[in-house]
Tab-separated table of C-alpha atoms and ligand atoms in Angstrom:
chain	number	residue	atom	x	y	z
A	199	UNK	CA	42.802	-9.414	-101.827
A	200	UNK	CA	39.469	-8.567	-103.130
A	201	UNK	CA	38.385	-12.215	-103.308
A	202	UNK	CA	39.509	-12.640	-99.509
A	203	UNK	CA	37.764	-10.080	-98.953
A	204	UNK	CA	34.084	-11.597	-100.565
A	205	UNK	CA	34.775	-15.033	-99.076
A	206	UNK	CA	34.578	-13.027	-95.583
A	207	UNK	CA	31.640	-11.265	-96.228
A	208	UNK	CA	30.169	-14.587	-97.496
A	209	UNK	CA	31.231	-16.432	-93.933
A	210	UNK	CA	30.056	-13.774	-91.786
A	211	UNK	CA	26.565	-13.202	-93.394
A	212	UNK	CA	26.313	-17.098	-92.950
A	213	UNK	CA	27.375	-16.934	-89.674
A	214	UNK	CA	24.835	-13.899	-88.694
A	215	UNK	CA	21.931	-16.134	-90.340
A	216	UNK	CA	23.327	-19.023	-88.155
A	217	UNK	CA	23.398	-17.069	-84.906
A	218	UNK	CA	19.922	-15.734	-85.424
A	219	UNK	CA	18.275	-19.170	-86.792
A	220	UNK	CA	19.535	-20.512	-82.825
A	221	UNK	CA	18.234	-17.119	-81.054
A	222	UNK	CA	14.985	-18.124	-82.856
A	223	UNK	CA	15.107	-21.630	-81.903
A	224	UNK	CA	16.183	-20.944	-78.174
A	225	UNK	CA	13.466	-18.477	-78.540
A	226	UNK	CA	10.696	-20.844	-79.966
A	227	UNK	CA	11.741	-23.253	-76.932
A	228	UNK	CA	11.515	-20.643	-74.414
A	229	UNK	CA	8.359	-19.558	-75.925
A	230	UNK	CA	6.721	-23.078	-75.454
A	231	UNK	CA	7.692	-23.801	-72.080
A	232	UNK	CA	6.550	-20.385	-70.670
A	233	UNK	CA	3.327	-21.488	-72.985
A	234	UNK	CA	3.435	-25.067	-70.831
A	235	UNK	CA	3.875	-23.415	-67.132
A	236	UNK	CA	1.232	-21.090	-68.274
A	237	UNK	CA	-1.598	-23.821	-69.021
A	238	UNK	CA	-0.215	-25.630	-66.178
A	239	UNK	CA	-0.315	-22.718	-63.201
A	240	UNK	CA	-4.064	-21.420	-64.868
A	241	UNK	CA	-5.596	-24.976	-64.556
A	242	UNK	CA	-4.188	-25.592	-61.110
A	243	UNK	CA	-5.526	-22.073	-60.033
A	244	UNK	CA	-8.598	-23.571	-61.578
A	245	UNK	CA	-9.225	-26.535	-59.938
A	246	UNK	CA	-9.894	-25.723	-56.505
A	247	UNK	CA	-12.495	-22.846	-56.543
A	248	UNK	CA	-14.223	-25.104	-59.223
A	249	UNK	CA	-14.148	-28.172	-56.922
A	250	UNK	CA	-15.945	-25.654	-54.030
A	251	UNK	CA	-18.601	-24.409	-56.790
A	252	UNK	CA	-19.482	-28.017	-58.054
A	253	UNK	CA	-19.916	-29.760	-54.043
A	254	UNK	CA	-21.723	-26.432	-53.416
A	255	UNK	CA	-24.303	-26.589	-56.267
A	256	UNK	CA	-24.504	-30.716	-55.774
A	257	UNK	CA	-25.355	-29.829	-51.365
A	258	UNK	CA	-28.099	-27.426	-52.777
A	259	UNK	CA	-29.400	-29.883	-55.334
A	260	UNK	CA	-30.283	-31.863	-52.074
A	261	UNK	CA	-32.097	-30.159	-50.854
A	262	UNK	CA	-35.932	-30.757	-51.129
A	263	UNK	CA	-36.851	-27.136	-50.346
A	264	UNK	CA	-35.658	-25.991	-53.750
A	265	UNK	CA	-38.165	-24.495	-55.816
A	266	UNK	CA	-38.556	-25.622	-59.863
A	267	UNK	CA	-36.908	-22.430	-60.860
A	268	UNK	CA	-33.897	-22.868	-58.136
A	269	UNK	CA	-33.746	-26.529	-59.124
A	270	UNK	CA	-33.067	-25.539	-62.558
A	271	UNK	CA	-30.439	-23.026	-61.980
A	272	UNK	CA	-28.324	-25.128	-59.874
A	273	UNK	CA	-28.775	-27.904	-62.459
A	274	UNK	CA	-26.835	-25.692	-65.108
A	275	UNK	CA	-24.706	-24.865	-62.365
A	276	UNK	CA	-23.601	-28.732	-61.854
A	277	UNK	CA	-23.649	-29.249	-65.321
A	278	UNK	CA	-21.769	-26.093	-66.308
A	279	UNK	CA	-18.993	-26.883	-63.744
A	280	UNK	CA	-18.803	-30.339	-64.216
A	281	UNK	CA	-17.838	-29.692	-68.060
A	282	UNK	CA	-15.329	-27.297	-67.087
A	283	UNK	CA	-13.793	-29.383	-64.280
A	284	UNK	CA	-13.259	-31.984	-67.378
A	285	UNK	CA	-11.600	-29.335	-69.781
A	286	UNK	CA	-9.700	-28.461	-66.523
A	287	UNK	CA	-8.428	-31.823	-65.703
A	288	UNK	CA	-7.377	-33.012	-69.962
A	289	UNK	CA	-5.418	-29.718	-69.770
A	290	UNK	CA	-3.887	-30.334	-66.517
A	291	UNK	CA	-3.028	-34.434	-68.310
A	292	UNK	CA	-2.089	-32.453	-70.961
A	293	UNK	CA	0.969	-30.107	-69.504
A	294	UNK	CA	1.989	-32.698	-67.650
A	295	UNK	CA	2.451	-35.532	-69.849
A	296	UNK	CA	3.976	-32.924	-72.024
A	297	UNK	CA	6.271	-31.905	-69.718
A	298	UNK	CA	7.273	-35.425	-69.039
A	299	UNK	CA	5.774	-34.979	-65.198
A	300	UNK	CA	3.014	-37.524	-65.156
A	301	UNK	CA	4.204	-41.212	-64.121
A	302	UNK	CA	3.442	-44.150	-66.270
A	303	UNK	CA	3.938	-46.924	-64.700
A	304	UNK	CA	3.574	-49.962	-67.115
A	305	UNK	CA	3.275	-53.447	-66.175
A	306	UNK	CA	1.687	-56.615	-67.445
A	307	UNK	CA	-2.080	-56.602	-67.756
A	308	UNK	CA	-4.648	-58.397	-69.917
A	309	UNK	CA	-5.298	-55.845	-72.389
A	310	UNK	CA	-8.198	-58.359	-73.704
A	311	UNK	CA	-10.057	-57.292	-69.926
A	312	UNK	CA	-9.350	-53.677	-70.012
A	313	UNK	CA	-10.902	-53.508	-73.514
A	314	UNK	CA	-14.237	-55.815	-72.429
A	315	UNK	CA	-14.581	-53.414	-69.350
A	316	UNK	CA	-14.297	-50.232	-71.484
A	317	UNK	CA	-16.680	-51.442	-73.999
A	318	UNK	CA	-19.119	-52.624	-70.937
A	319	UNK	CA	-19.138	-48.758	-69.093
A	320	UNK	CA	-20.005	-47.548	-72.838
A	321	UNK	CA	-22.423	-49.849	-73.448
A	322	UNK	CA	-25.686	-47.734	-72.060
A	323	UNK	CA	-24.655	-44.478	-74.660
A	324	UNK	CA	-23.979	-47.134	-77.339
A	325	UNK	CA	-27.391	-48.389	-76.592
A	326	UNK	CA	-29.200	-45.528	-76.443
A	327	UNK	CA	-28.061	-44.447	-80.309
A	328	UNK	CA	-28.741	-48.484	-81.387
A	329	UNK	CA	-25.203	-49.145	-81.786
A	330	UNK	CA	-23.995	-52.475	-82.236
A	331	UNK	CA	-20.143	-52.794	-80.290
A	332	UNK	CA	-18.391	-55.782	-81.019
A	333	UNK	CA	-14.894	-56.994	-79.190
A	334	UNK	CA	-12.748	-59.551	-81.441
A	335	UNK	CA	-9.206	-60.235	-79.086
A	336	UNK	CA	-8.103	-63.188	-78.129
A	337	UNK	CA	-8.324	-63.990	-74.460
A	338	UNK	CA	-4.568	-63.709	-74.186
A	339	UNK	CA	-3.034	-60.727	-74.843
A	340	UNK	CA	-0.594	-59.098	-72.394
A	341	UNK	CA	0.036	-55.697	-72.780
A	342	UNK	CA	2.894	-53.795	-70.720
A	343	UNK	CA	0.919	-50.760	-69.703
A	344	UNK	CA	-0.211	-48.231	-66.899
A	345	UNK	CA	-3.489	-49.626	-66.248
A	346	UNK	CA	-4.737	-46.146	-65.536
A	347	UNK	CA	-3.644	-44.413	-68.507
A	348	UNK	CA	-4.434	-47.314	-71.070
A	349	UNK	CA	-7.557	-47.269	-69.471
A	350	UNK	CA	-8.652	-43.977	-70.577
A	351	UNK	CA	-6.990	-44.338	-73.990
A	352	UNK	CA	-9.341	-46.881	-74.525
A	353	UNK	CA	-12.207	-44.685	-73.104
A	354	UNK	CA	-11.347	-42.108	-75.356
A	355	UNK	CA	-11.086	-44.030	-78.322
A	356	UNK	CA	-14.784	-46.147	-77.534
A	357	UNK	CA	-16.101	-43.407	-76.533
A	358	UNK	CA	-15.524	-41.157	-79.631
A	359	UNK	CA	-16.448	-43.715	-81.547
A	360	UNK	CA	-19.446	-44.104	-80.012
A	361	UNK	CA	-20.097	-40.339	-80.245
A	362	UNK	CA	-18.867	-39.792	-83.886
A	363	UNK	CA	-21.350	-42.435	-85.104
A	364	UNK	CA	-24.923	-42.409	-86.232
A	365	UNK	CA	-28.050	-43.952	-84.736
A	366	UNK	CA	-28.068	-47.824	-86.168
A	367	UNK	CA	-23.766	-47.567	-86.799
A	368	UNK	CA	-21.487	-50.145	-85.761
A	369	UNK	CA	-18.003	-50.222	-83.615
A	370	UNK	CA	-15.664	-52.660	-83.351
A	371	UNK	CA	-12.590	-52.989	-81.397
A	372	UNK	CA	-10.441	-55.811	-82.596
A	373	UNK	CA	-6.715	-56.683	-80.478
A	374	UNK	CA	-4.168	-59.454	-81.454
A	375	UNK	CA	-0.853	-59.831	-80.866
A	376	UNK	CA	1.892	-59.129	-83.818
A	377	UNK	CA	4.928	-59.184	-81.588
A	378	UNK	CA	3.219	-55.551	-80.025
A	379	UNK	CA	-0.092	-55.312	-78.830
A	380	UNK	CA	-2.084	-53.924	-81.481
A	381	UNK	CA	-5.830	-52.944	-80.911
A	382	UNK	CA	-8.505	-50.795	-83.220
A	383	UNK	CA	-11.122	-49.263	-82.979
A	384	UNK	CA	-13.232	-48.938	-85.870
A	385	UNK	CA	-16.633	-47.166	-86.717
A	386	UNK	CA	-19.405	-46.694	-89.102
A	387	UNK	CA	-19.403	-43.012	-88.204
A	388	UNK	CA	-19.239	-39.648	-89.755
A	389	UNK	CA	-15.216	-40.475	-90.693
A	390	UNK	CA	-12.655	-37.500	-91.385
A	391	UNK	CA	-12.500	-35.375	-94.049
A	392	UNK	CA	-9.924	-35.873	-96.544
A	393	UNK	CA	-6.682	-33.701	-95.343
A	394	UNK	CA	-7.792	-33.434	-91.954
A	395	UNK	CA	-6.614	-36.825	-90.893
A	396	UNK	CA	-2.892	-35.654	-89.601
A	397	UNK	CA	-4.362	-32.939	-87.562
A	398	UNK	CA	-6.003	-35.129	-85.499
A	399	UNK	CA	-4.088	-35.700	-82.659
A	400	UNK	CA	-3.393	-31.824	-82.228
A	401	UNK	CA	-4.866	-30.091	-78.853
A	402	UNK	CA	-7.943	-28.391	-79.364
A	403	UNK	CA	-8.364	-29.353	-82.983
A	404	UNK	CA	-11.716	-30.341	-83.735
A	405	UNK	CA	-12.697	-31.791	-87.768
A	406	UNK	CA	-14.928	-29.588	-89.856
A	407	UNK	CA	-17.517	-32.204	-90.066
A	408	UNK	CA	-17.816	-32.567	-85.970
A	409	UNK	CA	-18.034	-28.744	-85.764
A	410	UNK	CA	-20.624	-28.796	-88.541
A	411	UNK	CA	-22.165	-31.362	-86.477
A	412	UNK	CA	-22.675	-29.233	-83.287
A	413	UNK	CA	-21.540	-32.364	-81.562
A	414	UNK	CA	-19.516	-31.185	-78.691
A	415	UNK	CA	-16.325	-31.543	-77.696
A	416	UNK	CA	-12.898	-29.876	-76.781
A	417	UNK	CA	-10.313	-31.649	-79.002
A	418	UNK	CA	-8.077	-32.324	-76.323
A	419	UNK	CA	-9.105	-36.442	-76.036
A	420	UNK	CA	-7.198	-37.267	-78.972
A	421	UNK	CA	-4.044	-34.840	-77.947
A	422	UNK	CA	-4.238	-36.681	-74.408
A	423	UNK	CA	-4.504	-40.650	-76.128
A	424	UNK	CA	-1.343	-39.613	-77.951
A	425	UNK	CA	0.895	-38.569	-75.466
A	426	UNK	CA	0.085	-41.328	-73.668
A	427	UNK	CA	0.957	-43.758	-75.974
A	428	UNK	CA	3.881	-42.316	-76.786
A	429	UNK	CA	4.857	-42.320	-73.458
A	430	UNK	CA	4.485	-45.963	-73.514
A	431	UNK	CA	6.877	-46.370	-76.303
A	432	UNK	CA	3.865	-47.420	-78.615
A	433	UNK	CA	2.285	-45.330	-81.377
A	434	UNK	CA	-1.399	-44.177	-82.718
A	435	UNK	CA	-2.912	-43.240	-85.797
A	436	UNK	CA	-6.158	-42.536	-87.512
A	437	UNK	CA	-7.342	-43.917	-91.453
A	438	UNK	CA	-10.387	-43.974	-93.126
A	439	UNK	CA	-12.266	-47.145	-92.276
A	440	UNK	CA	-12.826	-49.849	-95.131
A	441	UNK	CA	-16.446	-48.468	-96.182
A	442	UNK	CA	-17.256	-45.555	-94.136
A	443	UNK	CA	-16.511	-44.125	-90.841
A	444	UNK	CA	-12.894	-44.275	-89.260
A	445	UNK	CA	-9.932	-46.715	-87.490
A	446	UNK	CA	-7.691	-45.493	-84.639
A	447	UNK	CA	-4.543	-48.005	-84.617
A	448	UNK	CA	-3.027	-48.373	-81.512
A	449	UNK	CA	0.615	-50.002	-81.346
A	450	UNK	CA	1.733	-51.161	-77.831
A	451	UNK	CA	4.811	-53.381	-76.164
A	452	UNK	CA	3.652	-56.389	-75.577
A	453	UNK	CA	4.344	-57.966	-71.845
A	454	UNK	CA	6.937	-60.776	-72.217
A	455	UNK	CA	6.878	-62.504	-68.582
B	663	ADP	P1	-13.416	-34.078	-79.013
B	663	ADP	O1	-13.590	-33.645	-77.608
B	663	ADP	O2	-13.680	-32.981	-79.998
B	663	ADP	O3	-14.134	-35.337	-79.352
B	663	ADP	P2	-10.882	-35.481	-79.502
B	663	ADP	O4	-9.512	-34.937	-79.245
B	663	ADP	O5	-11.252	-36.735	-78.837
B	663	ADP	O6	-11.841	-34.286	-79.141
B	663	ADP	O7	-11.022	-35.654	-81.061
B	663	ADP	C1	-10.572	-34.623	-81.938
B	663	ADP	C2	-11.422	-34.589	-83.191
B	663	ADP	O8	-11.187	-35.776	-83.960
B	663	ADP	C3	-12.916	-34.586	-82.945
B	663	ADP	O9	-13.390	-33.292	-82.695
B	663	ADP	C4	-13.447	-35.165	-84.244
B	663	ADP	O10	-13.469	-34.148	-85.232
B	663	ADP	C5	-12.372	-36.152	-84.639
B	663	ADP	N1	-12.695	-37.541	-84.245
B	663	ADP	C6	-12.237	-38.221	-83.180
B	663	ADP	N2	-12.706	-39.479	-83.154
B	663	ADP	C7	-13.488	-39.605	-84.250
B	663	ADP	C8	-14.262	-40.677	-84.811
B	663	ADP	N3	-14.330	-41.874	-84.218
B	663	ADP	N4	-14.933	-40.428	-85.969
B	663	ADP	C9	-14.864	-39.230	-86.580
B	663	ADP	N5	-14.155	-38.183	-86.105
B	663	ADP	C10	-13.477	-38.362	-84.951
């Protein structure tokens, strides 16, 4: 039967498209965790000779023999290693909280203290760009968080704030309690571009405007913040502020006991 026949054909081609839309998947899957173990394996590799270069260049910095010229040298040196030791270490927080290896381990804190002490330890680049940070959260606000990780959340959310924003600007970081924790950060700074907003929280993606800048940067902060939030169970994201400049919202559990 000719129609029997066509109904066949039709299954089978289905089928074939079916098998090779899971080969690509599997594929895709495979593709991402070689990608992972990759990043992982090169940073580790990484991390040791650069440890050796940066206590090497800091022992000659001691010394008071150095010429101007040698001074210099192993100043860019420090500096040059130091930067990479950071890109080393957000990619190493990177494949692991991706790969669901790093431990959180939440538990009640004052969220209200961790945000006055971030603010403090930002306070002298804040300062030197006549910045004026404000904290609005209520003295009681228990958060169920690593204190670790939620610490450097909040570091990378003052602290690109602080960065993103013009001599004279304004942040604020305001916290209450909504049934979650919920705390912003909000600047007078150079904002987002329309469109670029959802790309944020990408590794290595960097807005037009900040590149335009020069101001420098690796775009891995944001990718870091947001897998460890949602590793808390909580949830980010970034809007335009009210007049200019931008507002990271971050959701997390509250602490019940
Ligand atoms: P970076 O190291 O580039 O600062 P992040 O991952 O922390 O990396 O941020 C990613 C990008 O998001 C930045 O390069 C910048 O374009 C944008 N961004 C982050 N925070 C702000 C902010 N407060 N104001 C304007 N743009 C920001």
């Amino acid at each position: 039967d000719p129609d029997v026949l066509d109904l066949l054909d039709g299954v089978c081609a289905h089928l074939g498209r079916h098998m090779e839309r899971r080969r690509a998947e599997e594929l895709a899957l495979e593709l991402a965790r070689v990608k992972d173990e990759l990043v992982g394996m090169v940073s580790h590799e990484l991390r040791n000779p650069l440890s050796a270069i940066r206590s090497y260049s800091e022992t000659l910095l001691d010394d008071p023999a150095l010429t101007g010229e040698q001074r210099h040298l192993a100043e860019v040196i420090d500096r040059r290693s130091t930067h990479m030791q950071h890109l080393v270490d957000d990619l190493l927080d990177l494949a692991r909280l991706e790969a669901g290896q790093m431990s959180i381990d939440p538990q009640p804190l004052s969220a209200a203290r961790l945000i006055r002490e971030t603010v403090q330890a930002q306070r002298p680049a804040a300062e030197a760009k006549q910045l004026t940070v404000t904290v609005d959260a209520p003295r009681h606000l228990p958060v169920l968080a690593d204190p670790v990780r939620l610490r450097q959340v909040l570091d990378n959310l003052v602290s690109n704030a602080v960065k993103y924003t013009p001599e004279g600007g304004a942040v604020t970081v305001t916290a209450r309690l909504t049934g979650d924790v919920v705390i912003e950060v909000a600047d007078t700074g150079i904002g987002v571009p329309p469109g670029e907003h959802h790309r944020l929280f990408d590794r290595f993606f960097r807005a037009s405007n900040a590149v335009r800048k020069g101001t420098k940067g690796t775009g891995l902060g944001l990718a870091i913040t947001k897998a460890i939030v949602d590793a808390h169970g909580g949830h980010i994201s970034a809007a335009p502020a009210a007049t200019a400049g931008s507002v990271f919202t971050v959701v997390l559990p509250a602490s019940h006991d």
